[in-house]
mmCIF file of C-alpha atoms in Angstrom:
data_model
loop_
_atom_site.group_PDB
_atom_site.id
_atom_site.type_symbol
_atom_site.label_atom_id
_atom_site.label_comp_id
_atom_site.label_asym_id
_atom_site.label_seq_id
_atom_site.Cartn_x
_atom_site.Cartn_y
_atom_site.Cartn_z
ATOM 1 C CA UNK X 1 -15.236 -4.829 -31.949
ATOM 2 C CA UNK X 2 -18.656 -6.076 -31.812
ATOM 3 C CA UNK X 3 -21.569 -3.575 -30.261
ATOM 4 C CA UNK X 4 -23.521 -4.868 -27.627
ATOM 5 C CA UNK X 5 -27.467 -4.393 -28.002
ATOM 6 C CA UNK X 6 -29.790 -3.351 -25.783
ATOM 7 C CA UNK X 7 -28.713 -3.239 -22.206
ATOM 8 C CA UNK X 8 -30.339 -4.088 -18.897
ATOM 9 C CA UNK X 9 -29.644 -4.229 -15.491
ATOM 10 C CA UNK X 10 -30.764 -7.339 -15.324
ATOM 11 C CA UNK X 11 -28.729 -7.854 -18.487
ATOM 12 C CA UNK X 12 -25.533 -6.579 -16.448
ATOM 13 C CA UNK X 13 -26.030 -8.912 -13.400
ATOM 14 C CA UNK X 14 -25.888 -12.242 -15.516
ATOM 15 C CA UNK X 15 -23.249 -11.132 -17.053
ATOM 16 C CA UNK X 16 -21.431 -9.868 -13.792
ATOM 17 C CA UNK X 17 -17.666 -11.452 -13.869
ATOM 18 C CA UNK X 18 -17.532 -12.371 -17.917
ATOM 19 C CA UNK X 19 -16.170 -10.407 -21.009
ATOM 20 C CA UNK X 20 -19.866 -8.533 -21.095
ATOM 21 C CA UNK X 21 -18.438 -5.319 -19.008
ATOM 22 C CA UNK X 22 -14.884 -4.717 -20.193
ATOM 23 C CA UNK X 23 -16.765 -4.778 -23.596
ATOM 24 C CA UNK X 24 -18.846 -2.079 -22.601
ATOM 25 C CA UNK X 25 -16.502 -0.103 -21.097
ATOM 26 C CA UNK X 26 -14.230 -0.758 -24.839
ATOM 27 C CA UNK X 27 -16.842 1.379 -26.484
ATOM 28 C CA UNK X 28 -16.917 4.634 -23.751
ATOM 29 C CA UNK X 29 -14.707 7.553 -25.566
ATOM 30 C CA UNK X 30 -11.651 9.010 -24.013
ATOM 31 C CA UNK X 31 -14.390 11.845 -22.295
ATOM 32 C CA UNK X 32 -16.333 9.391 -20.470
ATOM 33 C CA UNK X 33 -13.578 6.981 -19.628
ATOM 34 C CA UNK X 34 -11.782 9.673 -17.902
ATOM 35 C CA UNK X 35 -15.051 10.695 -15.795
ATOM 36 C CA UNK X 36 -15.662 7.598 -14.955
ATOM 37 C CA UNK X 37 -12.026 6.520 -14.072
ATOM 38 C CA UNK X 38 -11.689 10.184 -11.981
ATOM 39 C CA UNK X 39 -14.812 8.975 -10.238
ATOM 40 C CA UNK X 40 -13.682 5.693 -9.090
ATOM 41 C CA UNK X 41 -10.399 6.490 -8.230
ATOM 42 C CA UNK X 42 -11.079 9.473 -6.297
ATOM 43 C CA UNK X 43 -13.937 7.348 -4.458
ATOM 44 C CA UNK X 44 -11.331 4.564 -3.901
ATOM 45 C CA UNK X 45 -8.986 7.636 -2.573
ATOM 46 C CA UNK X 46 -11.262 8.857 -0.559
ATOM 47 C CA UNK X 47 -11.831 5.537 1.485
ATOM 48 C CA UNK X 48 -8.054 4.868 2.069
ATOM 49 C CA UNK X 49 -8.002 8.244 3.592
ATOM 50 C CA UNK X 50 -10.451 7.409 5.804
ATOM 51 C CA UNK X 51 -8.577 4.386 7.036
ATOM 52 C CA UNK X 52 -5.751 7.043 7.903
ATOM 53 C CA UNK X 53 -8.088 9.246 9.578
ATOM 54 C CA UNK X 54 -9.130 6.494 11.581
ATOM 55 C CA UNK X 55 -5.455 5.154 12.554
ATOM 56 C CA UNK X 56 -4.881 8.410 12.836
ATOM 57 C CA UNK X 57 -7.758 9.024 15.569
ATOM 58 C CA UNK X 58 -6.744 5.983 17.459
ATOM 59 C CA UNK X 59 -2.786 7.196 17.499
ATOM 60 C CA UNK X 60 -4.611 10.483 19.388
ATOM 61 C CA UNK X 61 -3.824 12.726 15.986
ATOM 62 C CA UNK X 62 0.156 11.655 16.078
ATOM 63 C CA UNK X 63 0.890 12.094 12.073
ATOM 64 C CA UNK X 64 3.903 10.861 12.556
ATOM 65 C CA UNK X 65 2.439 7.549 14.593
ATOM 66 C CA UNK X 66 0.160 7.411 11.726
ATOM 67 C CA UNK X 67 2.569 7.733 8.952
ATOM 68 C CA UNK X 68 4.519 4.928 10.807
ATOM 69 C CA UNK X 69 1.889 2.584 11.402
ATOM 70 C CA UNK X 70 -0.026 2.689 7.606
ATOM 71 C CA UNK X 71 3.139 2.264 6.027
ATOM 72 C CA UNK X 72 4.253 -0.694 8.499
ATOM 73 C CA UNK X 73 1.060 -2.172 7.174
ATOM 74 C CA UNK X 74 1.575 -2.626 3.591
ATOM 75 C CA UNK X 75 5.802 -2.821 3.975
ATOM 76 C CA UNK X 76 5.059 -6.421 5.721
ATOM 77 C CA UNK X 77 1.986 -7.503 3.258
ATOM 78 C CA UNK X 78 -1.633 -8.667 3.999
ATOM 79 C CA UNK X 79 -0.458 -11.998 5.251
ATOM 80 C CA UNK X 80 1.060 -10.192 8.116
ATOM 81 C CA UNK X 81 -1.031 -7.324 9.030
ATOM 82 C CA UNK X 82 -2.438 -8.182 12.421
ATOM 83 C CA UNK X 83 1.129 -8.449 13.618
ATOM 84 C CA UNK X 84 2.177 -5.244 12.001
ATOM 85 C CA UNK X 85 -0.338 -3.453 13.805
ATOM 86 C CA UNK X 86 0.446 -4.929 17.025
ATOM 87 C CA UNK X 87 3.945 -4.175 15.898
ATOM 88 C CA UNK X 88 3.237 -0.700 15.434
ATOM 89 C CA UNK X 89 1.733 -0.474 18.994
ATOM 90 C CA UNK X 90 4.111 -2.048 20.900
ATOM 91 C CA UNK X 91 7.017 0.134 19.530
ATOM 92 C CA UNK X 92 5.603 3.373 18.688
ATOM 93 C CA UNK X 93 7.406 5.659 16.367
ATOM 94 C CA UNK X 94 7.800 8.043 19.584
ATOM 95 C CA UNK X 95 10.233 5.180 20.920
ATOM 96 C CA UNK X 96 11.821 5.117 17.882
ATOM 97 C CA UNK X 97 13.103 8.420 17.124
ATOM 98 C CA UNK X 98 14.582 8.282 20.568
ATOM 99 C CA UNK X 99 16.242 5.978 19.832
ATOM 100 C CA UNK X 100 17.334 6.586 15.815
ATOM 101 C CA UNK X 101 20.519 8.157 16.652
ATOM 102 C CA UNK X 102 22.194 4.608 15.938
ATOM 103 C CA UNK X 103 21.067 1.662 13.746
ATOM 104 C CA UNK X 104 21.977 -0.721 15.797
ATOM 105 C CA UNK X 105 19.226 0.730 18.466
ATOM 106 C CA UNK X 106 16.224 0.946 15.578
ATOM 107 C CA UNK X 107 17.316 -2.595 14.384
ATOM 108 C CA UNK X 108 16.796 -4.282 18.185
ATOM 109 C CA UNK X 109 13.768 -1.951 18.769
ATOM 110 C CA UNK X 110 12.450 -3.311 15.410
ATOM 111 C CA UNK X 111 13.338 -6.692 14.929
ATOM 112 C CA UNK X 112 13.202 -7.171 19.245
ATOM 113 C CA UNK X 113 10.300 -5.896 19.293
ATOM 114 C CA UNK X 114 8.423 -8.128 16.490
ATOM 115 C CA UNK X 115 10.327 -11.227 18.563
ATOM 116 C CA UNK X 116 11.914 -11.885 15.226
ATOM 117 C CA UNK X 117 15.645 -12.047 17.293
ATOM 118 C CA UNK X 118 14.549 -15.552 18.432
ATOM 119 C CA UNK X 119 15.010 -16.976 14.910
ATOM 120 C CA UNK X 120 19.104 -16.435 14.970
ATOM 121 C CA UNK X 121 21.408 -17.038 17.740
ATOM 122 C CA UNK X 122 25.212 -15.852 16.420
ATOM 123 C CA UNK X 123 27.043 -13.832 17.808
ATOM 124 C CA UNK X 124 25.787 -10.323 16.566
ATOM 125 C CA UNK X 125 21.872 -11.284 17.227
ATOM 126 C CA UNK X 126 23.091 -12.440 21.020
ATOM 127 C CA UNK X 127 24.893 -8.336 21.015
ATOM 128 C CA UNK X 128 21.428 -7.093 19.940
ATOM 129 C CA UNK X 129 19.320 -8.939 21.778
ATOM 130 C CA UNK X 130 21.343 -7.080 24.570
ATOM 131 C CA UNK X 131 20.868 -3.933 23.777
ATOM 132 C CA UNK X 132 16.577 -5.042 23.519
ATOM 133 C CA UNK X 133 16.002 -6.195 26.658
ATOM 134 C CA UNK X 134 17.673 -2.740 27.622
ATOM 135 C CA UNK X 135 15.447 -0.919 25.662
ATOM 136 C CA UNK X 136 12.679 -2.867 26.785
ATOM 137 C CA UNK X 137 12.705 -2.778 30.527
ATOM 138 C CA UNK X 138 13.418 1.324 29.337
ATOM 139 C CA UNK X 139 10.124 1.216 27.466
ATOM 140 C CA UNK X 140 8.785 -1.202 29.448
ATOM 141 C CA UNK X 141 7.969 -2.909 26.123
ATOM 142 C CA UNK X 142 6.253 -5.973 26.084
ATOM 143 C CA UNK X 143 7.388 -7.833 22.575
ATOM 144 C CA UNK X 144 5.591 -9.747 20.124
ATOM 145 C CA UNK X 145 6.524 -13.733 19.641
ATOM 146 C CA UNK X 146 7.841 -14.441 16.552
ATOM 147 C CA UNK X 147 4.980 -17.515 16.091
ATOM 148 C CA UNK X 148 2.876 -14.125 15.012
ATOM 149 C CA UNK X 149 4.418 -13.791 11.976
ATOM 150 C CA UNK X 150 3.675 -15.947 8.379
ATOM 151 C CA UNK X 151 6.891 -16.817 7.650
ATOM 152 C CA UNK X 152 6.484 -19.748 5.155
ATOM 153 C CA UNK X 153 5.305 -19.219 1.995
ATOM 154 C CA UNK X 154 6.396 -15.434 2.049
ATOM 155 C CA UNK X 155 9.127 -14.639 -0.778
ATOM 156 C CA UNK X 156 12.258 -13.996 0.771
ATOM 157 C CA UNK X 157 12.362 -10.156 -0.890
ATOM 158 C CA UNK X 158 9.478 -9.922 1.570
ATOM 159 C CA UNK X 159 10.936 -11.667 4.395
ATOM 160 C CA UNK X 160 9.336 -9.584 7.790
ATOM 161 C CA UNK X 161 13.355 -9.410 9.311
ATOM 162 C CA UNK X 162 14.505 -7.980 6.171
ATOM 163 C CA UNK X 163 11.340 -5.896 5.337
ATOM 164 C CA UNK X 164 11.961 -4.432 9.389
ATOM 165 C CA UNK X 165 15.907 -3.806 8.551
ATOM 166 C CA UNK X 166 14.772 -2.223 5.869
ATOM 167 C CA UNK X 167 12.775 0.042 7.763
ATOM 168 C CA UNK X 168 15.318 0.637 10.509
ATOM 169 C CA UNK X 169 17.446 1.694 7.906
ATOM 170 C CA UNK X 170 14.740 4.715 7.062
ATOM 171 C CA UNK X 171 14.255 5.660 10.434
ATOM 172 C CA UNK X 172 17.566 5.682 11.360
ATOM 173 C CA UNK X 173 18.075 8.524 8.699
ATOM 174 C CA UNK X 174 15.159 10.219 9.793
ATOM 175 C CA UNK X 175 13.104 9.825 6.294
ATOM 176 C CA UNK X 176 10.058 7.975 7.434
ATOM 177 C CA UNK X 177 7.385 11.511 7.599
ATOM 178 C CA UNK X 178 4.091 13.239 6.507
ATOM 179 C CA UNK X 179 6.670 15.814 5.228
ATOM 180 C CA UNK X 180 9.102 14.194 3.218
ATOM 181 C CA UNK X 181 6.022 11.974 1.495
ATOM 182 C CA UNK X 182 4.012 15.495 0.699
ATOM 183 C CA UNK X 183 7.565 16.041 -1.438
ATOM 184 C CA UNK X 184 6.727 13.555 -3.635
ATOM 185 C CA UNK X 185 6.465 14.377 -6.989
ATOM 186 C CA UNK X 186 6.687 11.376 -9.045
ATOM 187 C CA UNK X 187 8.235 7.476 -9.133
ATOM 188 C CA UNK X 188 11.990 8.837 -8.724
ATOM 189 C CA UNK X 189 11.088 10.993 -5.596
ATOM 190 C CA UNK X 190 9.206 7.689 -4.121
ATOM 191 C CA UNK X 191 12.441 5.222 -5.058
ATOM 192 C CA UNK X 192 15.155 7.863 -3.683
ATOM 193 C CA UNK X 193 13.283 8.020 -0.727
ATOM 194 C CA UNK X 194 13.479 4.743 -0.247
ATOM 195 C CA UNK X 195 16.904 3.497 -1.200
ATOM 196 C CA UNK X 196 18.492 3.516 2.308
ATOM 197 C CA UNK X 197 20.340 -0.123 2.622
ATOM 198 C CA UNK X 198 19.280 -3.046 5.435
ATOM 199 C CA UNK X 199 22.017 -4.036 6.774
ATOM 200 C CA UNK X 200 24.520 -6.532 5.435
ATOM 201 C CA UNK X 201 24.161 -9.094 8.780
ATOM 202 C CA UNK X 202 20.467 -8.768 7.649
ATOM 203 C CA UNK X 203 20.559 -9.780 3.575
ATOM 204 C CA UNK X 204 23.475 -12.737 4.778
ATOM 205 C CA UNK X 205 20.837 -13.903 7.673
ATOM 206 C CA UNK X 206 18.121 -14.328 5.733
ATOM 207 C CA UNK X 207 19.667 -16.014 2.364
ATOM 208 C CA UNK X 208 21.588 -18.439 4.661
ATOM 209 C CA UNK X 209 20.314 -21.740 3.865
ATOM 210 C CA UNK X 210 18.065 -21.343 1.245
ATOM 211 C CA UNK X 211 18.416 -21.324 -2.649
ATOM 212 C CA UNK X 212 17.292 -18.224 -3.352
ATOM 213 C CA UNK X 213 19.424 -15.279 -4.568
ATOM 214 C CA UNK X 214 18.905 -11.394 -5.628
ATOM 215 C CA UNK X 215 17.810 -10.747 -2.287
ATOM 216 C CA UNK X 216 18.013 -6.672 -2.138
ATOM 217 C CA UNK X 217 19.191 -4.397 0.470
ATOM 218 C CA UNK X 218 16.639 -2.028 -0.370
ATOM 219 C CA UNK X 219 12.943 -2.062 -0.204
ATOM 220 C CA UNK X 220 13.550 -2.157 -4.000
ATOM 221 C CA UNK X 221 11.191 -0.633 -6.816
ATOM 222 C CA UNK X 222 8.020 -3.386 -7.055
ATOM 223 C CA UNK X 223 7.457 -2.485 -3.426
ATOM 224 C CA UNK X 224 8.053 1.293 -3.778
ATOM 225 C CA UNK X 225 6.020 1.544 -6.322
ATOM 226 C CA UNK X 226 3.031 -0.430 -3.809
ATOM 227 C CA UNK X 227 3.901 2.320 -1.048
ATOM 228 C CA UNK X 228 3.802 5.065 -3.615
ATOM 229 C CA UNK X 229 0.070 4.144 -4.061
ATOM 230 C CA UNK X 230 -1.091 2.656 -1.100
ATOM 231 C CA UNK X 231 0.777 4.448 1.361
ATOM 232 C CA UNK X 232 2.290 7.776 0.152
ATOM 233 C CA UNK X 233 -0.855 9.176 -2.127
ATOM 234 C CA UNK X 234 -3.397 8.281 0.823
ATOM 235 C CA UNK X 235 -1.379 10.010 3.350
ATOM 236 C CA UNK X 236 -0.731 13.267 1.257
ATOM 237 C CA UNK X 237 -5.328 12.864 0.711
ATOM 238 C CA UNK X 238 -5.916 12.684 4.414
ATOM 239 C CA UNK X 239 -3.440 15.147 5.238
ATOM 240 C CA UNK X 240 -4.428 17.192 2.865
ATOM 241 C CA UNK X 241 -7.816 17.149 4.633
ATOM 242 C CA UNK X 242 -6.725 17.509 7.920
ATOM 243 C CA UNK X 243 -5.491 21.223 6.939
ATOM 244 C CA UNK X 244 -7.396 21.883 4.041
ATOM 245 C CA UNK X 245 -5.165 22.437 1.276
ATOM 246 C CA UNK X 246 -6.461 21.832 -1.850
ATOM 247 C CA UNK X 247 -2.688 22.372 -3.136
ATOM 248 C CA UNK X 248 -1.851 18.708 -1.477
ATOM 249 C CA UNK X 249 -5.272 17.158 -2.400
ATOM 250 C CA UNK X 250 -4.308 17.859 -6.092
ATOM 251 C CA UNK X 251 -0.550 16.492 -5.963
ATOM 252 C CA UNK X 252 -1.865 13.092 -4.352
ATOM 253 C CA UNK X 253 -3.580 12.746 -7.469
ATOM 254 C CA UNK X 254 -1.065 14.197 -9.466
ATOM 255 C CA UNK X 255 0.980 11.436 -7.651
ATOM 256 C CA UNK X 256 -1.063 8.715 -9.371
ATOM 257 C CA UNK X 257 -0.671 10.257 -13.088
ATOM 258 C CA UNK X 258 3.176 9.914 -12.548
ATOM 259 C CA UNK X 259 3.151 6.166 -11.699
ATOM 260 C CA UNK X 260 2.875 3.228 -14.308
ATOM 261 C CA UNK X 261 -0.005 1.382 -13.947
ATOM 262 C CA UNK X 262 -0.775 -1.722 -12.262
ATOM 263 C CA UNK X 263 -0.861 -5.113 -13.344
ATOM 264 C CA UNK X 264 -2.696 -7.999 -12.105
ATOM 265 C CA UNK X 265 -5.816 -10.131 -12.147
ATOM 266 C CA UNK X 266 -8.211 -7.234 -11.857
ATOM 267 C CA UNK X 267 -6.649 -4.562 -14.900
ATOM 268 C CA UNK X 268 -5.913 -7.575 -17.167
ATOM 269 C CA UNK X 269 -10.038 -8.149 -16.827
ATOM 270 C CA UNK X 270 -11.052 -4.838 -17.582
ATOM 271 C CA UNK X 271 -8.363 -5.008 -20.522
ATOM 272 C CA UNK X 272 -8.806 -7.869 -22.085
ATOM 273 C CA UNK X 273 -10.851 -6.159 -25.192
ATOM 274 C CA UNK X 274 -9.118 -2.800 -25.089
ATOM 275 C CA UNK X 275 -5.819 -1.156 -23.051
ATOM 276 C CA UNK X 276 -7.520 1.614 -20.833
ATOM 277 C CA UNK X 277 -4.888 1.727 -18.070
ATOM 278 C CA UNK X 278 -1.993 4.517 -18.716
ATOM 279 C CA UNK X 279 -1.082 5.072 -14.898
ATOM 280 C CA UNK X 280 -1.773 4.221 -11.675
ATOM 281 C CA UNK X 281 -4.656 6.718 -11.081
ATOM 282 C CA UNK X 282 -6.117 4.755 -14.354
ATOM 283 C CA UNK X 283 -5.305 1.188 -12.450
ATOM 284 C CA UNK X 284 -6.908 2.032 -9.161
ATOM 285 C CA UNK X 285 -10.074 2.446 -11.328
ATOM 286 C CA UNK X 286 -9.914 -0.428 -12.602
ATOM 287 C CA UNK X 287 -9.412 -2.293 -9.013
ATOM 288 C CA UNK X 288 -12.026 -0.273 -7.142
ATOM 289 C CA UNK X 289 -14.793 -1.051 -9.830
ATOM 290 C CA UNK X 290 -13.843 -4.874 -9.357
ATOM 291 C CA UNK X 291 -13.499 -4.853 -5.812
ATOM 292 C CA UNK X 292 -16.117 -2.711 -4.534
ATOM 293 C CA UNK X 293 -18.566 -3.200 -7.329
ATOM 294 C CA UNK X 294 -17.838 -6.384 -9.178
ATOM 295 C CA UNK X 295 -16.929 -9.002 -6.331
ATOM 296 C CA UNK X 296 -20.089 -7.332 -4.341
ATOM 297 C CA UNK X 297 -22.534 -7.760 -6.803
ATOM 298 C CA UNK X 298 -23.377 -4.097 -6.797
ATOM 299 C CA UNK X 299 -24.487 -3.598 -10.309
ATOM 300 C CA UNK X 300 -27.590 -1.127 -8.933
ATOM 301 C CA UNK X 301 -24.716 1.010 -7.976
ATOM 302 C CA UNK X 302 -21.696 0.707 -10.033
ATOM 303 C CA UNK X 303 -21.015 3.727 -11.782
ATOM 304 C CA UNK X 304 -20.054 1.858 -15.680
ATOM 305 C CA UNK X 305 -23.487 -0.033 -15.359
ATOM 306 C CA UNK X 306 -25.373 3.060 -14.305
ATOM 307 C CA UNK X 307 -24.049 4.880 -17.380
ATOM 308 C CA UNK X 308 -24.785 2.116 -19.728
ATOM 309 C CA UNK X 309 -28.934 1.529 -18.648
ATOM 310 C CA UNK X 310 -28.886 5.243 -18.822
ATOM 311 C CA UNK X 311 -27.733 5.475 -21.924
ATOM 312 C CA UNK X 312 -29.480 3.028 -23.454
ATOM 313 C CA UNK X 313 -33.249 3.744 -21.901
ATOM 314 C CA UNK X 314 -32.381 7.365 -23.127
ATOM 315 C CA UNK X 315 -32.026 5.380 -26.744
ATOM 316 C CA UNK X 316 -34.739 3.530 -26.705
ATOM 317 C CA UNK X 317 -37.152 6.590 -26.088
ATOM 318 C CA UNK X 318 -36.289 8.791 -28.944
#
């Protein structure tokens, strides 16, 4: 691996986006890459836990409403995250645990709710459609058209009817809290607590007409592994927090350590000369130096580049 020579800020900033930094970074020992990845990750943490404090302000300090809502967030993707919010409004997780003593009321809360029962018209959606308008003039809910949600272009694991029976499925056995998450120890805990079924109507309904097969009844590993770390680790931070405990602040880390890393477009770049990445606490590094630092420009500020001009200055003066 070649050394790079003398390095400048203004060295850094040309080469913002190229092979110039994950060579750098190639040449930190296992000391400083651990600093540096503790730093970033607990920074990148920290701000997720803020969005939860915030939700959690605006849900007038309901944990549970909180819970509900960040995790309705990232179960139904960025493409639909306006309309999960709205979602999460409009049928609050107060409603829902009234309701959760049957399935079949979560499922027309849920899927009524998002105005996803619009898409089918047999015989079962007709029953549930029922049993939502009686929940609704209960409620007094006002539901969300189903023209809100992306549809196209979504893959049908990720489907927002399935993702939503899914849920139901969770609620409806009373697993969806800030209590059962701070349980979570590693990967297994995360997948066990989510491996309760959609139902069947749900997995038929959605596959009918189209090509595609493997659809799962459960929200399925990829996406409990997502939830694990942007969900479940952030919540246990914020909560953790919230009551001071420095017990819970350690296991949401502790959380990350037990998950494999990552792999896309931002830890293959910081790769690329030298696997760093061992876990997810080591990925979210990785991500939060490319998205808050890289993509931004912020080379004054980023941590690696800091540690490099340092370095090097303190080098040159001897």
């Amino acid at each position: 691996m070649e050394k790079v020579g003398e390095i400048t800020l203004q060295m850094l900033q040309q080469g913002c986006g190229t092979g110039l930094c994950p060579q750098l970074m190639a040449q930190l020992d296992d000391i400083h890459i651990h600093m540096l990845f503790s730093s970033l990750t607990y920074e990148r943490m920290q701000r997720k836990g803020f969005e939860i404090t915030k939700i959690l302000d605006e849900m007038g300090s309901s944990w549970a409403q909180a819970t509900y809502a960040t995790l309705l967030r990232y179960l139904l993707g960025r493409a639909n995250r306006k309309a999960s919010e709205r979602l999460a409004s409009t049928i609050t997780h107060n409603i829902l645990m009234r309701e959760n003593a049957t399935l079949w009321g979560v499922e027309a809360l849920l899927l009524g709710g998002a105005g996803l029962l619009d898409l089918y018209d047999d015989e079962f959606v007709v029953r549930l459609k029922r049993e939502f308008e009686h929940l609704a003039a209960k409620y007094n809910i006002i539901p969300l058209k189903a023209e809100e949600w992306r549809l196209s272009g979504i893959h049908i694991n990720n489907h927002p009817a399935l993702r939503l029976a899914q849920l139901a499925a969770c609620i409806h056995e009373n697993i969806i809290s800030i209590s059962n998450f701070n349980k979570c120890k590693d990967e297994k805990d995360v997948w066990r607590l989510f491996s309760c079924e959609a139902s069947d109507y749900w997995v038929e309904a959605i596959t009918r007409g189209s090509s595609e097969r493997g659809i799962s009844s459960k929200i399925g590993y990829m996406m409990s592994h997502i939830l694990a770390i942007n969900v479940i680790a952030p919540l246990i931070l914020a909560y953790s927090n919230y009551v001071d405990s420095a017990t819970l602040n350690e296991k949401s880390l502790d959380l990350l350590y037990s998950l494999p890393a990552e792999d896309n477009v931002y830890t293959r770049h910081w790769q690329s000369v030298k696997p760093m990445a061992r876990c997810a606490f080591d990925s979210q590094a990785l991500i939060q130096l490319s998205t808050e630092y890289c993509a931004r420009r912020l080379c004054k500020a980023c941590p690696l580049a800091k540690h490099f001009v340092k370095s090097d200055a303190a080098r040159i003066a001897k």
